[in-house]
Amino acid sequence: MVDEFSLIQSIQPKEKRHKDLMTGIGDDAAVYRTDHHAEQMICMDTMTEGIHFTSATMKAYDIGWKALAANISDIAAMGGFPDYYLVSVAMPSEWSSEMKEMYRGMEDLGSMFQMDLIGGDTTSSRSGLVITITAVGHAEQGKVFLRSGAKPGDLVFVTGYLGESAAGLALLLKDIDINDQKAKHQLIKSHQRPMPQVEAARLLRGIPSRFAVNDISDGLASEANEIAEASGVTININYQSLPVSKSLSQLDAHDQRRFMLSGGEDYQLLITAPEENSEVLRDVFMKHGVLLTKIGVVTRGRPEVYLIDKGTKTLLTKSGYNHFKSNKE
Ligand SMILES: Nc1ncnc2c1ncn2[C@@H]1O[C@H](COP(=O)(O)OP(=O)(O)O)[C@@H](O)[C@H]1O
Ligand SMILES: Cc1ncc(C[n+]2csc(CCOP(=O)(O)OP(=O)(O)O)c2C)c(N)n1
Ligand SMILES: [Mg+2]
Ligand SMILES: [Mg+2]
Ligand SMILES: [Mg+2]
């Protein structure tokens, strides 16, 4: 069986039939122009019972929230603001009483960004719940952040904290345990109710600069490799610079490391920006109380990612989540 990324590569259309299509397959969302002032963007993400959640890890409310969060996150990663969403649900009969709760989760998150639910589809399922959301957003013309926008000399930043979601999942699955109940609650919340970084995208849009952005669904290592490949650059990440939350610091060092590098589902933004704009970038994020951490640099070279840990440099491969591949370390 081929892995997820090669499979997607193999279905890439050879030509664009509409000149208004700017970006199709290969980024967080597709972008096309509808008038001279705005770019439209559209994306789709699915959550499947047994793969993205089980009855032990997520309640119906959380499933709705997180499915929409993953889509909003892709719009944010393109520099957009989310506007509309459509929901397709394939549902085993035992889930039907939970449908309202799932929509309440979506509504609670969607209303924060004034999103309208505009349609969808419903079918029965004989093998678990599947929810697919399509989100539509917009950005000002010329303000779209592509994965291909990184250049040698840029600095690499990340919003928020990494690894909390994967730690929360490990706690829910009882793979690990910690005594600090407050930290445990926080990590589990990060897994069940991630907050997409719409505010960070808004702040970036206000800064006149070039940015490459990717949201972290499959893990830092994987997403950094996607920017390196799309931009044709080398990304160097300093392990000691990664932001460790107070809650994650309760875990042992090995768990912290694997969750931060390849845990995934953090829905934070990985950003590259020219060094000359980095001061204003830091100032703007600081002023608005959005955590932004410098974690590395972009250099000329092969499209690869290196991790520098106390002076030792190692190749960081796409070690994150990959459908159709074993995700065990
Ligand atoms: N089955 C599919 N058919 C067409 N395009 C797809 C399919 N699966 C993924 N893609 C496209 O491939 C790109 C990468 O997808 P994905 O890895 O899911 O991105 P993300 O992690 O940002 O959600 C996106 O442009 C997405 O629209
Ligand atoms: C029960 C369970 N096992 C494992 C995971 C971990 N997991 C499942 S999918 C995934 C990656 C993100 O999902 P994907 O479908 O790849 O989203 P996309 O990259 O398209 O946004 C991760 C880390 C989980 N959330 N729940
Ligand atoms: Mg994405
Ligand atoms: Mg996706
Ligand atoms: Mg993925």
Tab-separated table of C-alpha atoms and ligand atoms in Angstrom:
chain	number	residue	atom	x	y	z
A	1	MET	CA	0.000	0.000	0.000
A	2	VAL	CA	1.387	3.415	-0.933
A	3	ASP	CA	1.490	6.044	1.803
A	4	GLU	CA	-0.887	9.012	2.037
A	5	PHE	CA	1.495	11.600	0.609
A	6	SER	CA	2.516	9.559	-2.478
A	7	LEU	CA	-1.135	8.759	-3.075
A	8	ILE	CA	-2.070	12.445	-3.104
A	9	GLN	CA	0.936	13.197	-5.360
A	10	SER	CA	-0.289	10.605	-7.867
A	11	ILE	CA	-3.682	12.273	-8.338
A	12	GLN	CA	-2.348	15.788	-8.947
A	13	PRO	CA	-4.016	17.041	-12.175
A	14	LYS	CA	-1.564	17.862	-14.986
A	15	GLU	CA	-3.215	21.109	-16.010
A	16	LYS	CA	-5.305	23.963	-14.614
A	17	ARG	CA	-8.450	24.587	-16.627
A	18	HIS	CA	-9.384	27.880	-14.971
A	19	LYS	CA	-6.929	30.730	-15.027
A	20	ASP	CA	-8.472	32.079	-11.809
A	21	LEU	CA	-7.295	28.980	-9.906
A	22	MET	CA	-4.128	30.030	-8.081
A	23	THR	CA	-3.386	26.946	-5.969
A	24	GLY	CA	-5.038	23.543	-6.230
A	25	ILE	CA	-3.829	20.303	-4.641
A	26	GLY	CA	-0.678	20.681	-2.549
A	27	ASP	CA	-1.321	23.308	0.098
A	28	ASP	CA	-3.622	23.701	3.120
A	29	ALA	CA	-6.501	25.028	1.004
A	30	ALA	CA	-7.192	25.731	-2.656
A	31	VAL	CA	-7.204	29.408	-3.657
A	32	TYR	CA	-9.019	31.006	-6.570
A	33	ARG	CA	-9.830	34.553	-7.531
A	34	THR	CA	-13.428	35.706	-7.799
A	35	ASP	CA	-12.907	39.442	-8.153
A	36	HIS	CA	-10.105	41.940	-8.074
A	37	HIS	CA	-10.100	42.520	-4.322
A	38	ALA	CA	-10.237	39.098	-2.717
A	39	GLU	CA	-8.974	35.537	-3.016
A	40	GLN	CA	-11.384	32.777	-2.085
A	41	MET	CA	-10.129	29.629	-0.403
A	42	ILE	CA	-11.732	26.264	0.145
A	43	CYS	CA	-10.615	23.127	1.938
A	44	MET	CA	-11.940	19.811	3.206
A	45	ASP	CA	-10.989	17.533	6.086
A	46	THR	CA	-12.491	14.292	7.327
A	47	MET	CA	-12.568	12.648	10.746
A	48	THR	CA	-13.192	8.904	10.942
A	49	GLU	CA	-14.150	6.843	13.979
A	50	GLY	CA	-11.256	4.575	14.963
A	51	ILE	CA	-8.681	6.781	13.198
A	52	HIS	CA	-9.299	10.307	14.509
A	53	PHE	CA	-11.372	9.435	17.575
A	54	THR	CA	-12.972	6.613	19.524
A	55	SER	CA	-15.727	6.639	22.127
A	56	ALA	CA	-12.926	6.661	24.735
A	57	THR	CA	-11.256	9.806	23.400
A	58	MET	CA	-13.990	12.167	22.171
A	59	LYS	CA	-17.616	13.017	22.895
A	60	ALA	CA	-19.984	14.020	20.085
A	61	TYR	CA	-19.587	17.720	20.970
A	62	ASP	CA	-15.778	17.435	20.718
A	63	ILE	CA	-15.974	15.604	17.376
A	64	GLY	CA	-18.016	18.446	15.876
A	65	TRP	CA	-15.727	21.098	17.369
A	66	LYS	CA	-12.507	19.425	16.257
A	67	ALA	CA	-13.687	18.553	12.731
A	68	LEU	CA	-14.502	22.219	12.152
A	69	ALA	CA	-11.310	23.356	13.922
A	70	ALA	CA	-9.166	21.277	11.528
A	71	ASN	CA	-10.806	22.974	8.549
A	72	ILE	CA	-10.629	26.491	9.978
A	73	SER	CA	-6.967	25.797	10.706
A	74	ASP	CA	-6.283	25.105	7.013
A	75	ILE	CA	-7.978	28.386	6.058
A	76	ALA	CA	-5.875	30.208	8.682
A	77	ALA	CA	-2.709	28.562	7.336
A	78	MET	CA	-3.409	30.177	3.960
A	79	GLY	CA	-3.801	33.549	5.670
A	80	GLY	CA	-7.564	33.532	5.296
A	81	PHE	CA	-10.595	34.307	7.388
A	82	PRO	CA	-13.237	31.524	7.571
A	83	ASP	CA	-16.742	32.351	6.280
A	84	TYR	CA	-18.878	29.278	5.496
A	85	TYR	CA	-18.921	25.516	6.057
A	86	LEU	CA	-20.728	22.433	4.787
A	87	VAL	CA	-20.931	19.175	6.731
A	88	SER	CA	-21.247	15.618	5.447
A	89	VAL	CA	-22.042	12.957	8.043
A	90	ALA	CA	-22.039	9.176	7.516
A	91	MET	CA	-23.542	7.819	10.689
A	92	PRO	CA	-24.254	4.433	12.276
A	93	SER	CA	-27.770	4.425	13.808
A	94	GLU	CA	-26.415	4.433	17.393
A	95	TRP	CA	-24.919	7.880	16.788
A	96	SER	CA	-28.153	9.538	15.588
A	97	SER	CA	-29.157	10.740	19.071
A	98	GLU	CA	-25.729	12.456	19.310
A	99	MET	CA	-26.099	14.411	16.075
A	100	LYS	CA	-27.383	17.568	17.825
A	101	GLU	CA	-24.440	17.585	20.214
A	102	MET	CA	-22.007	17.287	17.314
A	103	TYR	CA	-23.629	20.289	15.633
A	104	ARG	CA	-23.554	22.207	18.927
A	105	GLY	CA	-19.773	21.709	19.007
A	106	MET	CA	-19.502	23.058	15.461
A	107	GLU	CA	-21.826	25.973	16.186
A	108	ASP	CA	-19.939	26.997	19.340
A	109	LEU	CA	-16.649	27.189	17.427
A	110	GLY	CA	-18.094	28.520	14.149
A	111	SER	CA	-19.940	31.344	15.903
A	112	MET	CA	-16.627	32.652	17.285
A	113	PHE	CA	-15.707	33.528	13.705
A	114	GLN	CA	-19.204	34.430	12.480
A	115	MET	CA	-19.216	31.358	10.210
A	116	ASP	CA	-22.438	30.231	8.543
A	117	LEU	CA	-23.327	26.553	8.170
A	118	ILE	CA	-24.643	26.485	4.578
A	119	GLY	CA	-25.235	22.833	3.724
A	120	GLY	CA	-24.031	19.268	3.775
A	121	ASP	CA	-25.162	15.690	3.359
A	122	THR	CA	-26.317	12.825	5.590
A	123	THR	CA	-26.075	9.072	5.053
A	124	SER	CA	-26.142	6.004	7.252
A	125	SER	CA	-22.915	4.087	7.843
A	126	ARG	CA	-22.292	0.428	8.622
A	127	SER	CA	-18.782	0.977	9.873
A	128	GLY	CA	-18.383	3.888	12.226
A	129	LEU	CA	-18.980	7.621	12.155
A	130	VAL	CA	-17.361	9.696	9.426
A	131	ILE	CA	-17.627	13.476	9.367
A	132	THR	CA	-16.326	15.579	6.479
A	133	ILE	CA	-16.354	19.360	6.519
A	134	THR	CA	-15.735	21.770	3.667
A	135	ALA	CA	-14.795	25.267	4.766
A	136	VAL	CA	-14.753	28.400	2.648
A	137	GLY	CA	-12.796	31.514	3.510
A	138	HIS	CA	-11.304	34.616	1.996
A	139	ALA	CA	-8.220	36.805	2.083
A	140	GLU	CA	-7.363	40.164	0.667
A	141	GLN	CA	-5.800	39.940	-2.754
A	142	GLY	CA	-2.090	39.111	-2.604
A	143	LYS	CA	-2.273	38.168	1.084
A	144	VAL	CA	-2.204	34.377	0.686
A	145	PHE	CA	0.519	32.427	2.527
A	146	LEU	CA	1.741	29.459	0.507
A	147	ARG	CA	3.960	26.605	1.675
A	148	SER	CA	6.238	27.560	-1.204
A	149	GLY	CA	7.007	31.044	0.173
A	150	ALA	CA	10.153	30.280	2.231
A	151	LYS	CA	13.578	31.615	1.161
A	152	PRO	CA	17.127	31.085	2.485
A	153	GLY	CA	17.819	33.555	5.296
A	154	ASP	CA	14.246	33.464	6.625
A	155	LEU	CA	13.603	32.709	10.279
A	156	VAL	CA	11.217	29.944	11.385
A	157	PHE	CA	8.506	30.549	13.992
A	158	VAL	CA	5.713	28.580	15.610
A	159	THR	CA	2.563	29.832	17.333
A	160	GLY	CA	1.448	28.454	20.726
A	161	TYR	CA	2.727	25.187	22.202
A	162	LEU	CA	3.503	21.860	20.546
A	163	GLY	CA	2.798	18.300	21.638
A	164	GLU	CA	-0.120	18.982	23.988
A	165	SER	CA	-2.711	17.262	21.789
A	166	ALA	CA	-0.656	14.073	21.398
A	167	ALA	CA	0.015	14.055	25.142
A	168	GLY	CA	-3.724	14.419	25.762
A	169	LEU	CA	-4.422	11.489	23.456
A	170	ALA	CA	-1.804	9.335	25.203
A	171	LEU	CA	-3.452	10.172	28.547
A	172	LEU	CA	-6.927	9.321	27.216
A	173	LEU	CA	-5.634	6.013	25.837
A	174	LYS	CA	-3.833	5.367	29.153
A	175	ASP	CA	-0.472	5.000	27.372
A	176	ILE	CA	0.947	7.446	29.910
A	177	ASP	CA	-0.229	8.964	33.178
A	178	ILE	CA	0.665	12.027	35.266
A	179	ASN	CA	-0.257	13.041	38.804
A	180	ASP	CA	-0.882	16.735	38.163
A	181	GLN	CA	-4.651	16.778	37.510
A	182	LYS	CA	-4.656	20.376	36.241
A	183	ALA	CA	-1.994	19.587	33.640
A	184	LYS	CA	-3.813	16.384	32.687
A	185	HIS	CA	-7.043	18.305	32.134
A	186	GLN	CA	-5.249	20.927	29.996
A	187	LEU	CA	-3.545	18.304	27.782
A	188	ILE	CA	-6.809	16.422	27.234
A	189	LYS	CA	-8.571	19.698	26.388
A	190	SER	CA	-5.881	20.484	23.800
A	191	HIS	CA	-6.661	17.142	22.160
A	192	GLN	CA	-10.449	17.438	22.241
A	193	ARG	CA	-10.992	21.163	21.612
A	194	PRO	CA	-8.094	22.592	19.622
A	195	MET	CA	-8.295	26.303	18.855
A	196	PRO	CA	-7.457	27.186	15.241
A	197	GLN	CA	-5.051	30.118	14.901
A	198	VAL	CA	-7.336	32.554	13.084
A	199	GLU	CA	-6.070	35.442	15.211
A	200	ALA	CA	-2.437	34.643	14.354
A	201	ALA	CA	-3.343	34.599	10.637
A	202	ARG	CA	-5.070	37.976	11.056
A	203	LEU	CA	-1.956	39.419	12.702
A	204	LEU	CA	0.257	38.083	9.891
A	205	ARG	CA	-2.033	39.635	7.275
A	206	GLY	CA	-1.502	43.028	8.878
A	207	ILE	CA	2.281	42.842	8.462
A	208	PRO	CA	3.628	43.796	5.031
A	209	SER	CA	5.917	40.806	4.544
A	210	ARG	CA	6.333	37.521	2.706
A	211	PHE	CA	5.414	34.445	4.783
A	212	ALA	CA	5.309	30.694	4.221
A	213	VAL	CA	2.795	29.032	6.517
A	214	ASN	CA	1.622	25.490	7.243
A	215	ASP	CA	-0.664	24.343	10.027
A	216	ILE	CA	0.471	21.486	12.237
A	217	SER	CA	-1.928	18.571	11.809
A	218	ASP	CA	0.591	15.762	11.289
A	219	GLY	CA	3.391	17.023	13.548
A	220	LEU	CA	6.160	19.631	13.332
A	221	ALA	CA	8.608	17.313	11.522
A	222	SER	CA	6.122	16.510	8.783
A	223	GLU	CA	4.862	20.072	8.272
A	224	ALA	CA	8.392	21.537	8.222
A	225	ASN	CA	9.304	19.002	5.521
A	226	GLU	CA	6.286	20.129	3.490
A	227	ILE	CA	7.499	23.760	3.557
A	228	ALA	CA	11.075	22.642	2.744
A	229	GLU	CA	9.828	20.603	-0.238
A	230	ALA	CA	7.391	23.217	-1.553
A	231	SER	CA	9.965	26.026	-1.220
A	232	GLY	CA	13.096	24.073	-2.220
A	233	VAL	CA	15.011	25.056	0.935
A	234	THR	CA	16.568	23.480	4.024
A	235	ILE	CA	14.902	24.126	7.376
A	236	ASN	CA	16.986	23.954	10.560
A	237	ILE	CA	15.132	23.645	13.834
A	238	ASN	CA	16.742	24.162	17.214
A	239	TYR	CA	15.261	21.612	19.626
A	240	GLN	CA	16.062	23.716	22.708
A	241	SER	CA	14.046	26.629	21.248
A	242	LEU	CA	10.767	24.687	20.998
A	243	PRO	CA	8.073	26.105	23.285
A	244	VAL	CA	7.253	23.639	26.073
A	245	SER	CA	4.017	24.310	27.950
A	246	LYS	CA	3.889	23.955	31.715
A	247	SER	CA	1.528	21.003	31.310
A	248	LEU	CA	3.760	19.182	28.805
A	249	SER	CA	6.773	19.710	31.064
A	250	GLN	CA	5.136	17.260	33.519
A	251	LEU	CA	5.962	14.416	31.101
A	252	ASP	CA	9.303	12.658	30.867
A	253	ALA	CA	11.807	14.074	28.359
A	254	HIS	CA	11.390	11.293	25.780
A	255	ASP	CA	7.607	11.707	25.658
A	256	GLN	CA	7.883	15.493	25.432
A	257	ARG	CA	10.232	15.116	22.490
A	258	ARG	CA	8.180	12.627	20.461
A	259	PHE	CA	4.931	14.516	21.053
A	260	MET	CA	6.415	17.904	20.107
A	261	LEU	CA	8.164	16.652	16.958
A	262	SER	CA	5.703	14.148	15.571
A	263	GLY	CA	2.562	14.137	17.694
A	264	GLY	CA	0.336	16.220	15.467
A	265	GLU	CA	-3.130	17.741	15.842
A	266	ASP	CA	-1.743	20.859	17.529
A	267	TYR	CA	-3.261	23.102	14.828
A	268	GLN	CA	-0.603	25.697	15.532
A	269	LEU	CA	0.968	27.584	12.627
A	270	LEU	CA	4.509	26.992	11.401
A	271	ILE	CA	5.714	30.237	9.824
A	272	THR	CA	8.796	31.421	7.955
A	273	ALA	CA	9.482	35.136	7.564
A	274	PRO	CA	12.405	37.266	6.308
A	275	GLU	CA	14.791	38.181	9.122
A	276	GLU	CA	14.300	41.926	8.509
A	277	ASN	CA	10.586	41.603	9.373
A	278	SER	CA	11.074	39.393	12.410
A	279	GLU	CA	11.201	42.212	14.939
A	280	VAL	CA	7.896	43.731	13.870
A	281	LEU	CA	6.437	40.211	13.751
A	282	ARG	CA	7.468	39.532	17.347
A	283	ASP	CA	6.216	42.964	18.482
A	284	VAL	CA	2.794	42.557	16.876
A	285	PHE	CA	2.267	39.069	18.364
A	286	MET	CA	3.475	40.213	21.778
A	287	LYS	CA	1.173	43.241	21.726
A	288	HIS	CA	-1.845	41.021	20.979
A	289	GLY	CA	-0.894	38.348	23.495
A	290	VAL	CA	-0.403	35.572	20.908
A	291	LEU	CA	2.552	33.328	21.714
A	292	LEU	CA	5.118	33.199	18.904
A	293	THR	CA	8.480	31.460	19.267
A	294	LYS	CA	11.487	31.568	16.968
A	295	ILE	CA	12.547	27.948	16.472
A	296	GLY	CA	14.947	27.941	13.543
A	297	VAL	CA	16.340	29.263	10.282
A	298	VAL	CA	15.942	28.575	6.576
A	299	THR	CA	19.108	27.933	4.570
A	300	ARG	CA	20.009	27.181	0.975
A	301	GLY	CA	20.237	23.453	0.266
A	302	ARG	CA	18.324	20.251	-0.324
A	303	PRO	CA	14.636	20.221	0.653
A	304	GLU	CA	15.285	18.687	4.054
A	305	VAL	CA	14.764	19.438	7.721
A	306	TYR	CA	17.501	19.251	10.346
A	307	LEU	CA	17.139	19.199	14.098
A	308	ILE	CA	19.924	20.798	16.080
A	309	ASP	CA	19.985	19.466	19.619
A	310	LYS	CA	22.806	20.744	21.856
A	311	GLY	CA	25.147	21.098	18.870
A	312	THR	CA	24.284	17.736	17.285
A	313	LYS	CA	22.573	17.964	13.899
A	314	THR	CA	20.279	15.150	12.715
A	315	LEU	CA	17.993	14.757	9.721
A	316	LEU	CA	14.353	15.168	10.734
A	317	THR	CA	12.230	13.059	8.423
A	318	LYS	CA	8.451	13.167	7.958
A	319	SER	CA	7.960	11.178	11.137
A	320	GLY	CA	4.439	12.430	11.885
A	321	TYR	CA	1.044	10.981	11.161
A	322	ASN	CA	0.719	9.289	7.762
A	323	HIS	CA	-2.463	7.419	6.795
A	324	PHE	CA	-1.753	3.896	5.388
A	325	LYS	CA	1.599	3.775	7.179
A	326	SER	CA	2.325	2.534	10.656
A	327	ASN	CA	2.485	5.588	12.916
A	328	LYS	CA	4.335	3.835	15.704
A	329	GLU	CA	7.902	4.999	16.332
B	1	LIG	N1	-8.424	12.424	-2.021
B	1	LIG	C1	-7.970	13.615	-2.439
B	1	LIG	N2	-8.308	14.098	-3.670
B	1	LIG	C2	-7.856	15.305	-4.087
B	1	LIG	N3	-7.036	16.087	-3.373
B	1	LIG	C3	-6.667	15.666	-2.154
B	1	LIG	C4	-7.113	14.414	-1.625
B	1	LIG	N4	-6.578	14.263	-0.379
B	1	LIG	C5	-5.852	15.375	-0.146
B	1	LIG	N5	-5.885	16.221	-1.196
B	1	LIG	C6	-5.194	17.512	-1.327
B	1	LIG	O1	-3.810	17.289	-1.035
B	1	LIG	C7	-3.239	18.371	-0.302
B	1	LIG	C8	-2.651	17.863	1.018
B	1	LIG	O2	-3.683	17.340	1.835
B	1	LIG	P1	-3.486	17.150	3.389
B	1	LIG	O3	-2.179	16.470	3.637
B	1	LIG	O4	-4.727	16.556	3.936
B	1	LIG	O5	-3.341	18.666	3.852
B	1	LIG	P2	-3.609	19.217	5.315
B	1	LIG	O6	-2.666	18.466	6.224
B	1	LIG	O7	-3.300	20.675	5.218
B	1	LIG	O8	-5.065	18.960	5.627
B	1	LIG	C9	-4.361	19.383	-0.138
B	1	LIG	O9	-4.218	20.339	-1.179
B	1	LIG	C10	-5.631	18.564	-0.331
B	1	LIG	O10	-6.706	19.343	-0.822
B	2	LIG	C1	-8.002	7.273	18.501
B	2	LIG	C2	-6.937	8.134	17.874
B	2	LIG	N1	-5.777	7.575	17.450
B	2	LIG	C3	-4.825	8.337	16.863
B	2	LIG	C4	-5.010	9.681	16.708
B	2	LIG	C5	-3.906	10.530	16.133
B	2	LIG	N2	-4.172	11.031	14.791
B	2	LIG	C6	-5.156	10.581	14.000
B	2	LIG	S1	-5.201	11.393	12.520
B	2	LIG	C7	-3.874	12.348	12.931
B	2	LIG	C8	-3.290	13.357	11.963
B	2	LIG	C9	-4.243	14.415	11.519
B	2	LIG	O1	-5.290	13.901	10.733
B	2	LIG	P1	-5.295	13.967	9.159
B	2	LIG	O2	-6.456	13.208	8.642
B	2	LIG	O3	-3.958	13.607	8.602
B	2	LIG	O4	-5.573	15.514	8.978
B	2	LIG	P2	-4.947	16.538	7.943
B	2	LIG	O5	-3.458	16.354	7.949
B	2	LIG	O6	-5.563	16.233	6.630
B	2	LIG	O7	-5.392	17.879	8.478
B	2	LIG	C10	-3.400	12.028	14.200
B	2	LIG	C11	-2.241	12.668	14.850
B	2	LIG	C12	-6.252	10.221	17.175
B	2	LIG	N3	-6.536	11.525	17.061
B	2	LIG	N4	-7.172	9.428	17.752
B	3	MG	MG	-2.967	21.882	6.737
B	4	MG	MG	-6.280	17.385	5.066
B	5	MG	MG	-2.657	14.662	7.619
